[in-house]
C-alpha positions as semicolon CSV with decimal commas, in nm:
position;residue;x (nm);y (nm);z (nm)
1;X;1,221;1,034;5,890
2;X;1,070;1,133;5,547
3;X;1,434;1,263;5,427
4;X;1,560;0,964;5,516
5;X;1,383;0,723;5,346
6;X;1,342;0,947;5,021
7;X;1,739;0,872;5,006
8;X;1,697;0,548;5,044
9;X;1,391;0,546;4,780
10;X;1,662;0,696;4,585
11;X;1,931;0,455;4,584
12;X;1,734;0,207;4,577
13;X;1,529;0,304;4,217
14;X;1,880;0,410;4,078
15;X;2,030;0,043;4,137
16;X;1,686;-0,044;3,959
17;X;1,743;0,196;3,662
18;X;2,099;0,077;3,621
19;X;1,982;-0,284;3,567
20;X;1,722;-0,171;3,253
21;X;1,749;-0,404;3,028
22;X;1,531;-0,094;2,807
23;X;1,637;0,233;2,862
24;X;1,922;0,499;2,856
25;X;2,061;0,578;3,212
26;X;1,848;0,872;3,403
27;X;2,144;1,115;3,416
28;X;1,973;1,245;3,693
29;X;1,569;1,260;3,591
30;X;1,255;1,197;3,786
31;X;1,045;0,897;3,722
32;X;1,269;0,664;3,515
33;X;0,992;0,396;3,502
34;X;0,892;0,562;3,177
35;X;1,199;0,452;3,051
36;X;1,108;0,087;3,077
37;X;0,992;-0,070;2,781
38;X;0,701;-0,333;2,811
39;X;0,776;-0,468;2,490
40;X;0,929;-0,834;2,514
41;X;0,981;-0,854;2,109
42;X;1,206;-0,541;2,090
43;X;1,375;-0,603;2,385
44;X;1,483;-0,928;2,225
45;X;1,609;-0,781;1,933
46;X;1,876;-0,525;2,170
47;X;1,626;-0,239;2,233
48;X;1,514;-0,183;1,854
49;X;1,168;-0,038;1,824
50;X;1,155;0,294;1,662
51;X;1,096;0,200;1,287
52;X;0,992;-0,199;1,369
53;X;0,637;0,010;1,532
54;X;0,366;-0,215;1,380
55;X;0,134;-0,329;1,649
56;X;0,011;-0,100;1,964
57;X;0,384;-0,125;2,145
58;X;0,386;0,226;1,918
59;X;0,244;0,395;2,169
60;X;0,653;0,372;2,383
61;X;0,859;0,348;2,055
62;X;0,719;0,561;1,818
63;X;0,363;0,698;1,773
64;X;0,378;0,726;1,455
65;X;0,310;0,396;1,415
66;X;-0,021;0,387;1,504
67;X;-0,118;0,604;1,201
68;X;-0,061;0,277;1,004
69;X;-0,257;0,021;1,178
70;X;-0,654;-0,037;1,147
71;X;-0,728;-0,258;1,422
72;X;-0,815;-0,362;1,753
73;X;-0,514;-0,464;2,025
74;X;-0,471;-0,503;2,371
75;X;-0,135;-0,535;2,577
76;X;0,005;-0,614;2,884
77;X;0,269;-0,703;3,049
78;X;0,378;-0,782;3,424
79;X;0,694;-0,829;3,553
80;X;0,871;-0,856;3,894
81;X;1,162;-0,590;3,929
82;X;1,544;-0,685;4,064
83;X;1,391;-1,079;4,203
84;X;1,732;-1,140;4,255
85;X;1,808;-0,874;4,530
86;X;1,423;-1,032;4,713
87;X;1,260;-0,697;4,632
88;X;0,866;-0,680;4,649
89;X;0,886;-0,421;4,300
90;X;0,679;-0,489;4,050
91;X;0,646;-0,293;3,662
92;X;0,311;-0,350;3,516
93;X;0,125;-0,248;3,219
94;X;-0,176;-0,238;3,038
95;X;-0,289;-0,079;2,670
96;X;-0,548;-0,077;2,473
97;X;-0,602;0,074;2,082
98;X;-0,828;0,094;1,859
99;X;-0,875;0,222;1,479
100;X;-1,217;0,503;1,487
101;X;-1,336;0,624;1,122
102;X;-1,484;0,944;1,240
103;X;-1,122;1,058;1,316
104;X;-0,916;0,861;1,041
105;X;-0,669;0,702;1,288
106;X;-0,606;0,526;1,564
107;X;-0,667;0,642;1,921
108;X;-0,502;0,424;2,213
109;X;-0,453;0,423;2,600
110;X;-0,237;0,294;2,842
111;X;-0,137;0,246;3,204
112;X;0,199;0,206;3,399
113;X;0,277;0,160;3,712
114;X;0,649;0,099;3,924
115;X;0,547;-0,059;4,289
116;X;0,827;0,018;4,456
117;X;0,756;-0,183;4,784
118;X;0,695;-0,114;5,118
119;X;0,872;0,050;5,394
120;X;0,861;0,194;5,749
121;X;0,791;0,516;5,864
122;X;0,995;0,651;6,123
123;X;1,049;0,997;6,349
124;X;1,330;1,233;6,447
125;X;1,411;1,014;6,686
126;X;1,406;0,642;6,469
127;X;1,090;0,574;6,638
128;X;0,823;0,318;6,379
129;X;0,534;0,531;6,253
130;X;0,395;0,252;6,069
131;X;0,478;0,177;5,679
132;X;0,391;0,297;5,384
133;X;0,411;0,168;5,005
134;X;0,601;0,379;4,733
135;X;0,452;0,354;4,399
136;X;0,481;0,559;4,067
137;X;0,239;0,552;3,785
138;X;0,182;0,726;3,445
139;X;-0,181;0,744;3,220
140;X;-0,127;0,835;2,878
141;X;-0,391;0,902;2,565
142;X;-0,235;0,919;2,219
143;X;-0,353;0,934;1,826
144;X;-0,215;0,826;1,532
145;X;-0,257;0,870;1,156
146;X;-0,169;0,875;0,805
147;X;-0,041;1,235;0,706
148;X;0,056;1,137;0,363
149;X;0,097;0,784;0,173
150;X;0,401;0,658;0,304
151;X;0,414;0,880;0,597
152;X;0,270;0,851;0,982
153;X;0,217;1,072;1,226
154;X;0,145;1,026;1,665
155;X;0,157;1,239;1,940
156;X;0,040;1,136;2,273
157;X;0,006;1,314;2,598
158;X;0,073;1,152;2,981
159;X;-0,001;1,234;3,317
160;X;0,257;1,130;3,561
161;X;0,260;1,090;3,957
162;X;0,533;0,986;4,167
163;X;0,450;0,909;4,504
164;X;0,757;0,834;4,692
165;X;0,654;0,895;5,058
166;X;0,359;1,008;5,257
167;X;0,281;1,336;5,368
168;X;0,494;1,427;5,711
169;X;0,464;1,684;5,965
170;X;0,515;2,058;5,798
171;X;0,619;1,919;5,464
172;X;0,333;1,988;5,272
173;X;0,305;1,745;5,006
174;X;0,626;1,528;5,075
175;X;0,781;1,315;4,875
176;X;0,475;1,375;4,602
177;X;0,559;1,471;4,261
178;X;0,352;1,480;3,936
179;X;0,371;1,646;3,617
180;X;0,270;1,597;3,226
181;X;0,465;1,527;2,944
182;X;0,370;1,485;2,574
183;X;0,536;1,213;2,286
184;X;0,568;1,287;1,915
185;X;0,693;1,063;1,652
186;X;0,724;0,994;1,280
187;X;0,735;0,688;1,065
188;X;0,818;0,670;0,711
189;X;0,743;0,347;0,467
190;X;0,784;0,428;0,120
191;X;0,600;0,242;-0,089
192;X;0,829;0,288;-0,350
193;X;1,162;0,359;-0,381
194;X;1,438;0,281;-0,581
195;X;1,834;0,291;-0,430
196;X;2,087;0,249;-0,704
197;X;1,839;-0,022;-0,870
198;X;1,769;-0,139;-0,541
199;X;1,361;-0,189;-0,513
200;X;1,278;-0,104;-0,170
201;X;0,934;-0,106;-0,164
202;X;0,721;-0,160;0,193
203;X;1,090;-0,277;0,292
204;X;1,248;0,058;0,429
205;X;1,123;0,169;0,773
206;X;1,255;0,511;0,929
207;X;1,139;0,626;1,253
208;X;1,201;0,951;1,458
209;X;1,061;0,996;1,852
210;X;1,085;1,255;2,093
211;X;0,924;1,136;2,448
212;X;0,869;1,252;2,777
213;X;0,863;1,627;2,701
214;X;0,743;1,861;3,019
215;X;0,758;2,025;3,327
216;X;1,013;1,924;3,614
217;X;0,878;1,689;3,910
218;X;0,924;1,855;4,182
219;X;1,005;1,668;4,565
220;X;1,034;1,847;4,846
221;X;1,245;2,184;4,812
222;X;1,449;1,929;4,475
223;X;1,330;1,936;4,101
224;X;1,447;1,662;3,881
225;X;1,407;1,687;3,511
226;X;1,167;1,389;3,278
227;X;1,358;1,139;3,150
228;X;1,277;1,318;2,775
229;X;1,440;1,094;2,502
230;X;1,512;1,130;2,127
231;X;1,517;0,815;1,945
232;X;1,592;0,733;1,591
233;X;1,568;0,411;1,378
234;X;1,582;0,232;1,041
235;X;1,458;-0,136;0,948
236;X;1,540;-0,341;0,642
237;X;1,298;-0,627;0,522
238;X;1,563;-0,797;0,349
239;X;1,378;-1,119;0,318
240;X;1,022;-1,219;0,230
241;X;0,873;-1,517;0,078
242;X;0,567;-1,737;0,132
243;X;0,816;-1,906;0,442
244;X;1,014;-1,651;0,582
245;X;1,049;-1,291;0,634
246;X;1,362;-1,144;0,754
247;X;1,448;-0,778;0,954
248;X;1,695;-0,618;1,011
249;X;1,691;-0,272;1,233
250;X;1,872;-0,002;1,440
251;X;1,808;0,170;1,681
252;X;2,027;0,535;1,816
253;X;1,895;0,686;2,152
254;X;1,979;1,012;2,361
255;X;1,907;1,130;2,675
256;X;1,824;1,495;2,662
257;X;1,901;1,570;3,017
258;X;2,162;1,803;3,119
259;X;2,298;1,802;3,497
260;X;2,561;1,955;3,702
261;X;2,542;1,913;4,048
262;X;2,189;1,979;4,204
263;X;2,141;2,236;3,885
264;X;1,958;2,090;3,538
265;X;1,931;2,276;3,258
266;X;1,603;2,360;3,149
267;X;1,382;2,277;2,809
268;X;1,455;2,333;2,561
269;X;1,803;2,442;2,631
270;X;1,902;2,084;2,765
271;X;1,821;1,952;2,386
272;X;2,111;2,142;2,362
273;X;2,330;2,082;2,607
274;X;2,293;1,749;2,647
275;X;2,483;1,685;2,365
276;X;2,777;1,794;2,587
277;X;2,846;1,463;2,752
278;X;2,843;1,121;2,605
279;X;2,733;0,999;2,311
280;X;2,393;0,796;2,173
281;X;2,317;0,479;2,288
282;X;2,344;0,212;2,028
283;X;2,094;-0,081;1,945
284;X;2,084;-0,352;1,617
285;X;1,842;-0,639;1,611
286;X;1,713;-0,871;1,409
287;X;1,365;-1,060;1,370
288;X;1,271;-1,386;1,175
289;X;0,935;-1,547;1,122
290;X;0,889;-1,873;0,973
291;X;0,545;-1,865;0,820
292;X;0,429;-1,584;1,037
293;X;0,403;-1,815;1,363
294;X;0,749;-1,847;1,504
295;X;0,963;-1,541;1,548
296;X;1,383;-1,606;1,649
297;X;1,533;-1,283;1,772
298;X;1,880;-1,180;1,865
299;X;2,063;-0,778;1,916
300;X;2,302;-0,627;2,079
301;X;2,327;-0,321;2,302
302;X;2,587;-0,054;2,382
303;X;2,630;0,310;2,479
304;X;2,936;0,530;2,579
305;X;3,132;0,517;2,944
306;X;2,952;0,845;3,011
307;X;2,634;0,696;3,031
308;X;2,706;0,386;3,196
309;X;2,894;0,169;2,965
310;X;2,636;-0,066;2,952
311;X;2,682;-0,337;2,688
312;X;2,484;-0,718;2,587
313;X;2,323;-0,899;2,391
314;X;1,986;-1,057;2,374
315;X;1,781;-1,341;2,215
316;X;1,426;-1,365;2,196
317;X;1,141;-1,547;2,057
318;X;0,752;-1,493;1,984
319;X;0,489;-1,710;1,908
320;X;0,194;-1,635;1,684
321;X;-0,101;-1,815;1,725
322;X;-0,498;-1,711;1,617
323;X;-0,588;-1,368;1,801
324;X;-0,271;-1,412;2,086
325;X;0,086;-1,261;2,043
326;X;0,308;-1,377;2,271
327;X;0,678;-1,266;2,282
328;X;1,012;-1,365;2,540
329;X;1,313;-1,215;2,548
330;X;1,635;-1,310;2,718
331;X;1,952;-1,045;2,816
332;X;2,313;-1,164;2,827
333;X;2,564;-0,954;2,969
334;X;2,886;-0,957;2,802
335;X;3,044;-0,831;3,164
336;X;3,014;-1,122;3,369
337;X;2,809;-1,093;3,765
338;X;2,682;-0,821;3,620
339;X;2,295;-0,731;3,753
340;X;2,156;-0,732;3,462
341;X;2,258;-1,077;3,357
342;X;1,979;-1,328;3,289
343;X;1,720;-1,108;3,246
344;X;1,378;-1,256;3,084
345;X;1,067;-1,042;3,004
346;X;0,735;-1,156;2,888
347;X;0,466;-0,947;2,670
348;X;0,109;-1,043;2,549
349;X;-0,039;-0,894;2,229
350;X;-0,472;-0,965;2,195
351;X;-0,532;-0,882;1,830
352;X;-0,902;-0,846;1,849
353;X;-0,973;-0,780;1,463
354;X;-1,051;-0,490;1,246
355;X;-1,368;-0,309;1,447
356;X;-1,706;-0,270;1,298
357;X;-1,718;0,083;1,246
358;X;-1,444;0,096;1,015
């Protein structure tokens, strides 16, 4: 029974979304996998992202990055989802960018997709049909670039399918959603500025992002709003020498989704009304690198009871070495047997060099 298991597909991806150790709760949205950050380093500084946006992990905090960057990267990132509840889900993703001269920026691509396991089929009657495999998966192209000295500007655009359950009988299309959705983001480094005598130069980051903008997914006879997001950020060098380099950033998030009942409100009025209930989400990090080779992280995480109450900390490291970037972050729930508790993510950074057309 198609209904059936789509309410158990349900459940099950919500218990998923409320152990992210990335991402705002879904307040009711479609495809919350875009909400999941494959970004070890920021995750081990408590979800900070938005102004730290120096390497191709841009393309999920802020786009605007990329206008800065002149190189060639590739990421990924594979993880196993819930392991301790002996799920077969799996997050995995893959990205690659590089800087072309014809267009003064930096074009980049990437691929997602949530496995979200296997399950049986069954009829009116509970009869086995076979099984099926659930999966959800998201292609996105984006561009960055330089739209004045200090500032950088990114937009990307995604295609997104959710594919829930199979096709069933007279419901055309069951359990089969997809849509589009486009990103936009800012980043501003001054290269100089002045505070009170304060010399800030190429110290002050700020970031803005809006992401997941578009169309409802729609399952069945139900539409469920994107998961769109505003994000905001700031990061302080406050130490740099020939040894060590010291960051500190933050991070304010907000789930621009509006629901009451079955009934969401629509774009752009939800940018609106979601303002109505709860507050932002609340991330501060820090980063140090000893001679650009080890990185020590550490943040902490919190948002209001409206959203979920969610609150930890995490620590992470990265190491540095030649073309490779590799970063690990841990999660520490202040709450204690909570499901998030424990959690470790690894991400992979190829630097492959500035490219010859440059």
């Amino acid at each position: 029974m198609i209904k059936n298991r789509m309410l158990f597909m349900s459940a099950l991806f919500a218990l998923g979304m409320a152990t992210l150790p990335a991402s705002a709760q879904t307040g009711g949205s479609a495809v919350p996998f875009l909400l999941i950050s494959a970004d070890a380093r920021a995750c081990g500084m408590g979800e900070v992202g938005t102004a730290m946006a120096d390497n191709l992990n841009a393309i999920y905090w802020n786009p605007g990055g990329l206008g800065y960057q002149d190189k060639q990267q590739v990421a990924i990132n594979f993880s196993r989802w819930l392991p301790q509840f002996n799920t077969d889900l799996y997050y995995s993703y893959g990205a690659y960018g590089q800087y072309v001269e014809a267009l003064d920026g930096m074009v980049a691509a990437n691929f997602v997709l949530m496995n979200l396991g296997e399950f049986t089929r069954t009829n009116e009657r509970g009869d086995k049909q076979g099984t099926f495999r659930s999966n959800e998966f998201s292609f996105g192209l984006y561009y960055g670039t330089m739209i004045s000295d200090d500032i950088g500007a990114g937009v990307g655009l995604r295609y997104i399918q959710s594919n829930l359950a199979p096709i069933s009988g007279q419901a055309t299309g069951a359990g089969t959603g997809t849509s589009g959705a486009f990103d936009i983001g800012l980043l501003w480094r001054p290269s100089k500025l002045d505070v009170f005598g304060w010399e800030l130069d190429d110290k002050l980051a700020v970031g803005f992002n809006l992401q997941n903008v578009g169309p409802k997914v729609t399952y069945l006879q139900q539409s469920d709003p994107l998961p769109t997001t505003l994000r905001l950020g700031t990061s302080l060098n406050v130490v740099r020498d020939e040894f060590n380099d010291l960051t500190l950033a933050f991070d304010a998030s907000k789930l621009l989704v509006r629901r009451d009942a079955t009934v969401s409100d629509p774009i752009p009025k939800s940018f609106v009304t979601a303002w109505e209930k709860g507050g932002m989400e609340l991330a501060f990090g820090a980063e140090y690198w000893y001679e650009r080779v080890v990185a020590l992280r550490a943040g902490y995480f919190a948002e209001p009871a409206s959203s979920g109450n969610r609150e930890f900390l995490t620590f992470g490291a990265g190491v540095k070495y030649q073309m490779f970037n590799l970063d690990f972050s841990f999660l520490n729930t202040i709450e204690e047997n909570h499901p998030l508790a424990n959690t470790m993510r690894f991400s992979l950074i190829v630097d492959l060099g500035v490219p010859d057309t440059k």
